[in-house]
XYZ file of C-alpha atoms in Angstrom:
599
model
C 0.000 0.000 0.000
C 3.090 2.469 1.131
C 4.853 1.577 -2.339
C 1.549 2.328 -4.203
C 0.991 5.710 -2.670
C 4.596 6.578 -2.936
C 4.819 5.404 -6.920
C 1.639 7.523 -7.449
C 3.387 10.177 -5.701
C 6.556 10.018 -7.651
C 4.223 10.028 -10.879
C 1.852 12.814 -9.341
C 1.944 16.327 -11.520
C 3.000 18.152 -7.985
C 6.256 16.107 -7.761
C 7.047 16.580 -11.111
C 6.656 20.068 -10.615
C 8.230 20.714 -7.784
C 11.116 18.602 -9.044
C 11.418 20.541 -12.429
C 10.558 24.018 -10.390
C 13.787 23.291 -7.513
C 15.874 21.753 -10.698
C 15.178 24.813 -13.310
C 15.435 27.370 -10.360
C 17.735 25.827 -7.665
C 20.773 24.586 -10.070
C 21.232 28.155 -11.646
C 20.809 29.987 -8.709
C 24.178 27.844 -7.439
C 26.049 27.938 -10.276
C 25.352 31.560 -10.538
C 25.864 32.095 -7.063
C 29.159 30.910 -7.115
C 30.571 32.068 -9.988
C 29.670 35.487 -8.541
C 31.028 34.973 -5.538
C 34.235 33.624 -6.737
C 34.221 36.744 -9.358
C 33.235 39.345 -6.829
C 35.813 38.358 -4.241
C 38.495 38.353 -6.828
C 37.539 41.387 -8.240
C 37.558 43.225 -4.522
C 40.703 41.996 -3.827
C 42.264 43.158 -6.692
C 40.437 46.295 -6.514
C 41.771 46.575 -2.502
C 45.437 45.789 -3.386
C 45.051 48.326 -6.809
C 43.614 51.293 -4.402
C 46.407 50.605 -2.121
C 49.207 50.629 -4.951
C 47.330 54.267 -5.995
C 47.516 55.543 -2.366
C 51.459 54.715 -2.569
C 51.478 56.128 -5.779
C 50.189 59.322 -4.956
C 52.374 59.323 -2.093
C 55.300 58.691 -3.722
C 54.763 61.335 -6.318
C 53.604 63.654 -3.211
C 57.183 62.809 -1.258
C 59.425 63.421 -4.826
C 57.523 67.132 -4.963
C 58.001 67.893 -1.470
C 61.560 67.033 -1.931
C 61.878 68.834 -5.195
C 60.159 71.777 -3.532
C 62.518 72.253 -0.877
C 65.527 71.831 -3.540
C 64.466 74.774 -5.450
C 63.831 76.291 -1.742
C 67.648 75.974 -1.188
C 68.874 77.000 -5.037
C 67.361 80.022 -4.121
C 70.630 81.147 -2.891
C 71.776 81.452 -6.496
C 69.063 83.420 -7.409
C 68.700 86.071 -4.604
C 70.384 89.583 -5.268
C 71.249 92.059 -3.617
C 71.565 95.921 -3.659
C 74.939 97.323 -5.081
C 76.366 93.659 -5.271
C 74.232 91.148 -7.510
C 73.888 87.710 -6.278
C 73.950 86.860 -2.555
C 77.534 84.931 -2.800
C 78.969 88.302 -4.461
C 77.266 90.378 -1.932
C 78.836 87.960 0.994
C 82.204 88.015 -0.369
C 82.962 91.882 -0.943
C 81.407 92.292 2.302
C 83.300 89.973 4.284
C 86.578 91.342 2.797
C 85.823 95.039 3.521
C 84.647 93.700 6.977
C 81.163 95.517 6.314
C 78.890 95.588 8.934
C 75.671 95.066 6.735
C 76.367 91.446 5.938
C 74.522 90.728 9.121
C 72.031 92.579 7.884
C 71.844 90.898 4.116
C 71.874 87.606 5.262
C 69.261 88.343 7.552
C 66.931 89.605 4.807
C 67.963 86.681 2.700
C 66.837 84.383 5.867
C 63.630 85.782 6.271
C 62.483 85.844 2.264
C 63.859 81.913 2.776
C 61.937 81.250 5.718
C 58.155 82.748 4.078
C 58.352 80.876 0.932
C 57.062 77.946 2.586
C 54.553 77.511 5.882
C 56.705 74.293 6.633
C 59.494 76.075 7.446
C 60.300 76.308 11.302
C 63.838 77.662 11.122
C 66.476 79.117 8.155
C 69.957 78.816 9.643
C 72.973 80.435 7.357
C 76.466 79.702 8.092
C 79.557 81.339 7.119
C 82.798 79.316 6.951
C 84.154 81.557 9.723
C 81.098 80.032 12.064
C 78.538 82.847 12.183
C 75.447 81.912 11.924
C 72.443 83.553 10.634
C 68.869 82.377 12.205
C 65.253 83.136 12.096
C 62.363 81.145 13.042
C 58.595 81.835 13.044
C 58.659 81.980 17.335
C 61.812 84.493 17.568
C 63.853 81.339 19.420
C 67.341 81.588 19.570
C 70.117 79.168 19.040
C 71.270 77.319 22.001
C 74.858 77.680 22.593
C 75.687 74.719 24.844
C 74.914 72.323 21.340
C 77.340 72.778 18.405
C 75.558 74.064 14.957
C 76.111 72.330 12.358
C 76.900 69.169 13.766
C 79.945 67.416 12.568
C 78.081 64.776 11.070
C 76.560 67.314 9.112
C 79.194 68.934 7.772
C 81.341 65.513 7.048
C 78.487 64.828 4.512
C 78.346 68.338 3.155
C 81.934 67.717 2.188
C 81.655 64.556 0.814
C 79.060 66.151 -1.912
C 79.655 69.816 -1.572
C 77.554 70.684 -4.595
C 74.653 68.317 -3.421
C 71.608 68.737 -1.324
C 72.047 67.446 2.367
C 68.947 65.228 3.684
C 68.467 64.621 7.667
C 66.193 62.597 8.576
C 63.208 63.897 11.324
C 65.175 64.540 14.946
C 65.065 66.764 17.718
C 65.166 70.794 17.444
C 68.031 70.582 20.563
C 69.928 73.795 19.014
C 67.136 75.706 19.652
C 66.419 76.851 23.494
C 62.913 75.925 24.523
C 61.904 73.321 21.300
C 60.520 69.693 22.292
C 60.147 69.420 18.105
C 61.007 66.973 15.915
C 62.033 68.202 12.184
C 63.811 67.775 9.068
C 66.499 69.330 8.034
C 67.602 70.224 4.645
C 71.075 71.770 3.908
C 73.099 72.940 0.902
C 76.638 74.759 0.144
C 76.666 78.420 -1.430
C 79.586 77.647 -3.664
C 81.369 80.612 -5.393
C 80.458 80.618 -8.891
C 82.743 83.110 -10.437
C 85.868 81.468 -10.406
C 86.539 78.717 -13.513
C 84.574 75.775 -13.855
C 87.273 73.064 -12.795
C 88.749 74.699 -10.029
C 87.661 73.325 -6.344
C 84.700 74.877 -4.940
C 84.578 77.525 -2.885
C 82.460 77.142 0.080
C 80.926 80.549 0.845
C 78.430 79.598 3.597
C 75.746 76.746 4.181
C 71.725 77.027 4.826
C 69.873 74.703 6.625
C 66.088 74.371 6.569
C 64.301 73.124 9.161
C 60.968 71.254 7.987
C 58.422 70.539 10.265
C 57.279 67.188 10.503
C 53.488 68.384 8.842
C 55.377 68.117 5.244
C 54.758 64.682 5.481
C 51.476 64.384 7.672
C 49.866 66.461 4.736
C 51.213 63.754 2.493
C 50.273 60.439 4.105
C 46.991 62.050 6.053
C 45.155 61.977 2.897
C 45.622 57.949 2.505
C 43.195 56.169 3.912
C 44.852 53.413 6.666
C 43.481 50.792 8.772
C 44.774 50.795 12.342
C 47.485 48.216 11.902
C 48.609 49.593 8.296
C 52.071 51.290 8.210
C 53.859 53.816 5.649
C 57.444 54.360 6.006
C 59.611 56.595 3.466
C 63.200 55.050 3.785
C 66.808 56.597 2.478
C 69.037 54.637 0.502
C 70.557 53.586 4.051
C 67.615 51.878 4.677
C 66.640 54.452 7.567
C 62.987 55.582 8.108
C 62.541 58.984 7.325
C 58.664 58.973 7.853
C 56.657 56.686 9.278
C 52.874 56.710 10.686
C 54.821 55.022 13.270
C 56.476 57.723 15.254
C 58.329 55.689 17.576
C 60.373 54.152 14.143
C 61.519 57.105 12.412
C 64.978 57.173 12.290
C 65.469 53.444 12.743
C 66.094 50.389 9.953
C 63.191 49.461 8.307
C 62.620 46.309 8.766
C 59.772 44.157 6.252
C 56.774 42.770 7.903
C 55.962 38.938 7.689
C 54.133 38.607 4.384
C 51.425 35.858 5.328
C 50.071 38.621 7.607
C 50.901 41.990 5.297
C 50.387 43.088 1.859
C 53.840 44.469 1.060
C 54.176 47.326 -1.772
C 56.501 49.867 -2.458
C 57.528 52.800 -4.756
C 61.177 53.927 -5.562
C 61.040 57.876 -5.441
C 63.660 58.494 -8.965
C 65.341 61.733 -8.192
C 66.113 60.721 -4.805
C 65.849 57.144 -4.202
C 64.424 56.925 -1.595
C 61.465 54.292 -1.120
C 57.541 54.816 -0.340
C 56.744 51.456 1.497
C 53.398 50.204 2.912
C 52.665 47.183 4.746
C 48.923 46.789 4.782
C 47.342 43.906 7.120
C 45.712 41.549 5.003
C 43.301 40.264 7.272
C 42.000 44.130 7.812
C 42.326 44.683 4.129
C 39.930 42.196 3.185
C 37.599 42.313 6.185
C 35.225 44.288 4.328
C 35.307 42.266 1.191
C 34.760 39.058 4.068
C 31.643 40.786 5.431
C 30.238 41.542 1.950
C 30.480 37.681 0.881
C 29.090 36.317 3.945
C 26.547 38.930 3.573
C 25.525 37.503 -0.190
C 26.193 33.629 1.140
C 23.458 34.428 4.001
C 21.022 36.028 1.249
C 21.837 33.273 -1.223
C 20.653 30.253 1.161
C 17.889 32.249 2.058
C 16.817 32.133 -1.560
C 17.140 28.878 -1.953
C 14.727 28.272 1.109
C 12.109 30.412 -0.172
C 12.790 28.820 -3.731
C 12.306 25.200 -2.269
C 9.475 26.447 -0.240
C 7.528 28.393 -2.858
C 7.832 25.490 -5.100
C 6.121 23.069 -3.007
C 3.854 25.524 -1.671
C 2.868 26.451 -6.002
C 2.776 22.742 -6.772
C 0.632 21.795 -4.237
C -1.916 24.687 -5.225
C -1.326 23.833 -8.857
C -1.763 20.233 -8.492
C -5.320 20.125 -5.637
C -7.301 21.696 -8.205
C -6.501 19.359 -10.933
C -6.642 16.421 -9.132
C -10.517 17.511 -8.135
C -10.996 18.186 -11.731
C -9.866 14.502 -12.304
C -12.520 13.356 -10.177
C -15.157 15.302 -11.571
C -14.404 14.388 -14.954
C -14.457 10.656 -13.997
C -17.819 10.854 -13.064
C -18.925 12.825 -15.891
C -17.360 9.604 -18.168
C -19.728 7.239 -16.020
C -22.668 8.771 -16.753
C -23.630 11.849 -14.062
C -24.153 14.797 -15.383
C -25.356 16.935 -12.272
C -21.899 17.541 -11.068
C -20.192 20.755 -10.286
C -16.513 21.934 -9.856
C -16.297 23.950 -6.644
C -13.898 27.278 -8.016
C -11.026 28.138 -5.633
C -9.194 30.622 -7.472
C -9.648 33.638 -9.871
C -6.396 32.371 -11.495
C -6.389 29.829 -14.971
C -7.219 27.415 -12.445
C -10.041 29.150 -11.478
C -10.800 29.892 -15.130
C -10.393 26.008 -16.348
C -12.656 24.843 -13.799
C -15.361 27.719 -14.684
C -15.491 26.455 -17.889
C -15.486 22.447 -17.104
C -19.295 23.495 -15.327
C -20.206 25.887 -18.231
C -19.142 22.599 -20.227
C -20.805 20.136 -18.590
C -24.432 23.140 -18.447
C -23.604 22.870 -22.207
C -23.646 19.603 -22.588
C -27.006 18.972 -20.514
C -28.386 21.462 -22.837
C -27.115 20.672 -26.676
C -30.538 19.374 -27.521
C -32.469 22.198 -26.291
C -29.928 24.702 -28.186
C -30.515 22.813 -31.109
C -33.719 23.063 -31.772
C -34.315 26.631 -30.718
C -31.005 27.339 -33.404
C -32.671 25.721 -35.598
C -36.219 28.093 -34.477
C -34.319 31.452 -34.311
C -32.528 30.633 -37.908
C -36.230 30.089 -38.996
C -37.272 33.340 -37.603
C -33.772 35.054 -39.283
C -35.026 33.943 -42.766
C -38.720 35.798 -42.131
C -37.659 38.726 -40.806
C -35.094 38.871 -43.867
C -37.876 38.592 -46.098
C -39.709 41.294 -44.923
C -37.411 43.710 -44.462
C -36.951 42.866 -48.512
C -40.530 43.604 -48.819
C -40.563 46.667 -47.465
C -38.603 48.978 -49.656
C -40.500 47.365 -52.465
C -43.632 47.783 -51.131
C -42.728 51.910 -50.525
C -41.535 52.205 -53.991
C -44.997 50.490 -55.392
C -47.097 52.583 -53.399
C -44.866 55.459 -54.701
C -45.354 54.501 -58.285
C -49.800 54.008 -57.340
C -50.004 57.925 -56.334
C -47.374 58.855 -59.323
C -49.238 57.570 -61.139
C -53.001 58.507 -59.808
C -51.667 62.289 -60.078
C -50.557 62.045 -63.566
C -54.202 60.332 -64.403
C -55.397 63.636 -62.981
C -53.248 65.882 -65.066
C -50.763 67.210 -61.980
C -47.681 66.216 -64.001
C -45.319 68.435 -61.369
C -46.538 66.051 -58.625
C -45.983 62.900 -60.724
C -42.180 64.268 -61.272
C -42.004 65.012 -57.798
C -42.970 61.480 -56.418
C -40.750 59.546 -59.256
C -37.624 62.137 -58.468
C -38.551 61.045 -54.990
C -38.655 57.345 -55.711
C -35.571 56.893 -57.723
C -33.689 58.919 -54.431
C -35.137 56.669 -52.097
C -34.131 53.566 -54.340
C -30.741 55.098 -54.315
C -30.281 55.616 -50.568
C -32.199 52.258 -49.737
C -30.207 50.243 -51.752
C -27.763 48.653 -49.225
C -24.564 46.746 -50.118
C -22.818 49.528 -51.694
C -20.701 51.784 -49.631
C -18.773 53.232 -53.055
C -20.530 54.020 -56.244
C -19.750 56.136 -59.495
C -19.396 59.719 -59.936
C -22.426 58.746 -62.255
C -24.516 57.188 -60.033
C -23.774 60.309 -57.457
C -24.555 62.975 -60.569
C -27.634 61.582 -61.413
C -28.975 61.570 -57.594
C -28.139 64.950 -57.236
C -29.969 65.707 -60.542
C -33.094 63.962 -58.960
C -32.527 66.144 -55.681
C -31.817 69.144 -57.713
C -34.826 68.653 -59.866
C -37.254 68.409 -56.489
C -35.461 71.783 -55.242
C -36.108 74.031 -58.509
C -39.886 72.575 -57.824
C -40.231 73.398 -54.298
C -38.579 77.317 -55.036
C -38.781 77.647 -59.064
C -36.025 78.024 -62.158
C -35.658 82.045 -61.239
C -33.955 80.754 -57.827
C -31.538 77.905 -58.150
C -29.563 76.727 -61.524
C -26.580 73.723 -61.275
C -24.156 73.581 -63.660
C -21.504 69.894 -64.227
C -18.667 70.145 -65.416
C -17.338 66.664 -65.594
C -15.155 65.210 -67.924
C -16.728 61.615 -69.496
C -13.357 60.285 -68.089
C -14.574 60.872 -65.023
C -17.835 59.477 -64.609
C -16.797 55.462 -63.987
C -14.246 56.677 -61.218
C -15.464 55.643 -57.479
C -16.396 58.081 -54.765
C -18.468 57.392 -51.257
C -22.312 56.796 -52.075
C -24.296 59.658 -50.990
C -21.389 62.479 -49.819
C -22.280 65.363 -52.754
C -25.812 65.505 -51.727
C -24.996 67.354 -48.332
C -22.600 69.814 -49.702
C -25.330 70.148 -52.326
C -27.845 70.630 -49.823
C -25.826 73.027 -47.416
C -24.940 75.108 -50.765
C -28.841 75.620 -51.579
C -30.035 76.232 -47.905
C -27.032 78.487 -46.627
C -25.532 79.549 -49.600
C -27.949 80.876 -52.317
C -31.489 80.528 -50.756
C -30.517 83.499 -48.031
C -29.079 85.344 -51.166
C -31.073 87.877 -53.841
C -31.675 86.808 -56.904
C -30.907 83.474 -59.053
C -28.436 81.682 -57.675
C -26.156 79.306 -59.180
C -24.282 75.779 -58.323
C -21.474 74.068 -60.206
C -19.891 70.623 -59.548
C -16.588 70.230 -61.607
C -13.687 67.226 -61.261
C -10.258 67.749 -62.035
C -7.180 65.621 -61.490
C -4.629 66.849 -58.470
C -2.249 63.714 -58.814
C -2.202 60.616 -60.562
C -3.789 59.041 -58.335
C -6.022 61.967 -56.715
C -9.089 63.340 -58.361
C -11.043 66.362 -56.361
C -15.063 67.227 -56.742
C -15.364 70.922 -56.210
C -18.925 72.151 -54.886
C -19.286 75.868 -55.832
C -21.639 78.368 -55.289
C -22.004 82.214 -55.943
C -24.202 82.786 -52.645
C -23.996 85.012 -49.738
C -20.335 83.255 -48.506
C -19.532 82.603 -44.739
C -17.830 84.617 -42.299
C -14.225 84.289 -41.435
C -15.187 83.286 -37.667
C -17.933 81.244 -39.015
C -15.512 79.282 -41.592
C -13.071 78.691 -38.984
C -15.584 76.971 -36.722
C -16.832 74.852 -39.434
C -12.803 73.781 -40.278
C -11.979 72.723 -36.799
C -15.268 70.680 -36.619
C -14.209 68.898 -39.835
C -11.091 68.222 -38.123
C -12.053 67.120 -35.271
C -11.071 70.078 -32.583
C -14.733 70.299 -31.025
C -16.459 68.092 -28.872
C -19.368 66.329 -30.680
C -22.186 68.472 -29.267
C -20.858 71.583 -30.436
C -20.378 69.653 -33.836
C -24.105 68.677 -34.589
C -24.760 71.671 -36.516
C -22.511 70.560 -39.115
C -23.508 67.010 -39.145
C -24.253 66.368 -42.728
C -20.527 67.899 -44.064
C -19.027 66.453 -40.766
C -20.177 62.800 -41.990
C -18.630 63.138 -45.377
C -15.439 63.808 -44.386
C -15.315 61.276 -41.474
C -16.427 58.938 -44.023
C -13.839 59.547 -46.988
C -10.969 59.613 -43.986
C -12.316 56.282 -42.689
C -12.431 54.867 -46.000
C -8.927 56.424 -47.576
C -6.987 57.426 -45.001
C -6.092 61.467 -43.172
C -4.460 62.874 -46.981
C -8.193 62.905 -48.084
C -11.433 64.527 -47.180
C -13.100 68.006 -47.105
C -11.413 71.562 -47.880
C -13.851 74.624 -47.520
C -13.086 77.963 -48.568
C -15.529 81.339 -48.549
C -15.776 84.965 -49.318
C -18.775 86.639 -47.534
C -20.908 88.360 -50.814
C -18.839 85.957 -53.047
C -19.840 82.412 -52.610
C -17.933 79.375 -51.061
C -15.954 76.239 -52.385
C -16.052 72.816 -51.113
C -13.307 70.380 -52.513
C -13.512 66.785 -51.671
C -10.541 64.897 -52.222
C -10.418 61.335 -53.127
C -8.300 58.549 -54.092
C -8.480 57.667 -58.241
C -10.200 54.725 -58.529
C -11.935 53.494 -61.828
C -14.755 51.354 -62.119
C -15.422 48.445 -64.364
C -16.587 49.665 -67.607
C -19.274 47.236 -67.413
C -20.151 47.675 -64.252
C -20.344 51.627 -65.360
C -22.642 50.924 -68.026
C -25.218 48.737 -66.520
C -25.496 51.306 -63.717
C -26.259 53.561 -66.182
C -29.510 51.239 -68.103
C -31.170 51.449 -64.315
């Protein structure tokens, strides 16, 4: 019994869809899932280690202008003059020969035009190779006597490369009294330039520039660091010359164990030195780490409310066709009076809607049958009669036509048979296009009833038509409005005989237009402009029923051809107005033509 249910189950449309649902859903959603993780990971990682290879980049390039900066700084020397002597090693020269007491005075200037060329600048120290020295600082310190300025060290590197610029490393201000400040110092020789080009160089004095430590803070402060990152700039020596690690400036740099650190570094070209950065790995990816657990939690998440949607959709696919089953199986044995209860609004809902209309239908087919076959009976009748009824008209028609002629009232006999051929013409269904022809000769029986009703001494219509003309198609019925609107508002308000004349001419080859003219009494420009926009359509319908009859024409000849054709209407007041109706070319069978023209 277990293995039944279970093979029924395995068989059942709601495994099979939940199977196929979890398979078609489920697989791609892990192979997706991974290959995005595996991409996205990658792709952070090398994103964090290029963002950290930028930030040393920028540093480096940062450090090499600083340093550049503060070589120009010191070349300044070469460049500074001075009143009555030139450059500054002229100036320092004759005066220290004649013993003048303004040298104190130049290089003080000197010092001070050094010292505000950059806000880094703590102190601008000159020497002269007698051992005067020449300070100024931004606090008005002095120099402290009890240490030795320069140091020998100093100096002893000075001589080695006179010509050079002298690097040292961030240490204590000590020279000067009351400074707890740690600085750089950059130095360089003021060599005597005038004397020949091989000869030794003559050491006229020495500046030193003391750089406060900011230099570099305004460098590496803009990288962005975790707590456990470190940035060290390092000499050729090997000796930290900046560190976000104060306590290792001026020490070896030593290289950080690379399972823990991300090691990169940048050789600075003009001086050598090195921009080095050991990130921590484990804080360099922590972020990436949180983002991928974050998408592992969502993805099993998904695939929960995957699994559980498809077995919650199966089952509520699969109940209402299984009690469709059932129904149906009974309907096969014979009961007829059964009903599918409707759960949904869904194509569930819809399928078993139309199982009960089905099985209604079915209880009913006889019965439909036979009144089909009653109503198609009662179709035929009514067809009949409404066959007899225009026929019937036009008899009666033709009885008094021909009673008044027996009594010698010919006008009334024309009337009725002008009469009966228009109602023949409008009656006659099954033709929405007829001839220009057939549409001339029904406004020569309207016509003919108008110069009746008002007399010859009122209207007169003229045709101009060319025979080539007369088989071409054109909507049944749409002259005799213009026609009409012409005699009523056009010549009947007017004094006098007033006249009508329909002309075609060809506009393209394959455009012909009708013009409708009339010498009455015109329309006025507001007038005309109202009747234009109704034609096209830019009034609401209401205000559009006094047009009605010109209104349907042209709605009818757009339906039929398309928006390039319909009505044009142009008036002078006193003058008369023109209607043009514009309509595709279309010719007629000749035959067709000419038996329209024996009725």
């Amino acid at each position: 019994m277990a293995s039944t249910k279970l093979f029924r189950l395995k068989n059942s449309i709601f495994a099979k869809f939940t199977f196929s649902f979890i398979t078609v859903g489920l697989i791609p959603l892990l192979i997706i899932s991974y290959m995005s993780l595996t991409t996205f990971s990658g792709y952070m990682e090398r994103y964090a280690v290029s963002n950290f290879e930028q930030m040393l980049l920028f540093a480096n390039k940062n450090v090499e202008d600083m340093h550049t900066r503060y070589n120009n700084i010191s070349k300044g020397m070469y460049t500074y003059a001075v009143d009555g002597y030139g450059p500054l090693g002229e100036a320092i020269m004759v005066q220290s020969r004649m013993e003048d007491r303004r040298l104190r005075n130049t290089l003080s200037d000197f010092v001070l035009s050094i010292l505000y060329s950059d806000p880094y600048l703590n102190n601008v120290l000159f020497v002269l190779p007698n051992g005067q020295v020449q300070m100024l600082n931004r606090e008005s310190r002095t120099l402290d006597t009890q240490y030795m300025f320069p140091p020998e060290a100093w100096q002893a590197r000075l001589s080695d490369n006179p010509k050079g610029l002298l690097f040292i490393p961030t240490h204590p201000e000590r020279y000067i009294i009351g400074s707890s400040r740690n600085v750089m110092t950059f130095g360089r020789n003021l060599l005597d330039v005038t004397g020949p080009v091989n000869a030794q160089a003559h050491v006229l004095g020495t500046m030193y520039m003391d750089v406060n430590s900011g230099a570099f803070d305004e460098v590496f402060n803009r990288m962005v660091l975790g707590a456990k990152d470190e940035i060290y700039v390092v000499n050729n020596e090997g000796i930290c010359l900046y560190s976000n690690q104060p306590d290792k400036i001026g020490s070896h740099y030593i290289a950080k164990d690379s399972n823990g650190y991300l090691h990169l570094q940048r050789e600075i070209a003009s001086t050598g030195w090195l921009v080095v950065g050991d990130f921590y790995k484990q804080e360099m990816f922590l972020a990436v780490e949180r983002i991928i657990r974050s998408i592992t939690i969502v993805i099993c998440i998904c695939m929960i409310s995957l699994i559980a949607v498809a077995i919650w959709f199966s089952n509520r696919f699969s109940i209402p066709i299984r009690m469709l089953t059932r129904q149906m199986a009974k309907m096969e044995s014979g009961n007829m009076d059964i009903q599918v209860t409707v759960l949904s609004n869904d194509e569930m809902g819809l399928l078993a809607r139309g199982f009960n209309k089905m099985v209604i239908r079915l209880r009913s087919f006889i019965d439909e049958v036979y009144v089909a076959q009653i109503k198609q009976k009662q179709a035929e009748l009514n067809a009949l009669k409404s066959q007899i009824r225009p026929h019937y008209l036009y008899n009666t028609l033709e009885v008094i036509r021909m009673s008044a002629v027996a009594n010698d009232d010919n006008e009334v006999g024309d009337m009725i048979h002008s009469l009966s051929n228009q109602l023949k013409y409008v009656l006659n269904s099954g033709e929405e296009s007829v001839t220009v022809l057939d549409e001339k000769t029904n406004i020569e029986q309207y016509f003919r009833l108008m110069v009746m009703r008002y007399g010859e001494h009122k209207l007169e219509i003229e045709f101009r038509i060319d025979p080539d003309y007369l088989n071409c198609s054109m909507p049944k019925l749409s002259l005799q409005p213009i026609v009409e609107n012409a005699v009523y508002h056009g010549i009947m308000p007017k004094a006098g005989k007033g006249k009508i004349r329909i002309s075609v001419e060809l506009v393209a080859k394959d455009k012909i237009a009708i013009i409708v003219d009339d010498d009455g009494v015109g329309i006025a420009e507001d007038r005309l402009l109202s009747i234009r926009q109704k034609l096209a359509g830019q009034v609401d319908q209401e205000q559009a029923a006094t047009s009605i009859g010109m209104k349907n024409v042209h709605d009818r000849i757009v339906a039929l051809y398309g928006d390039e054709y319909g009505l044009e209407m142009n008036s002078k007041p006193s003058i008369g107005t023109s209607v043009r109706m514009t309509i595709p070319l279309i010719r007629e069978l000749n035959s067709l033509a000419e038996s329209r023209n024996s009725r």
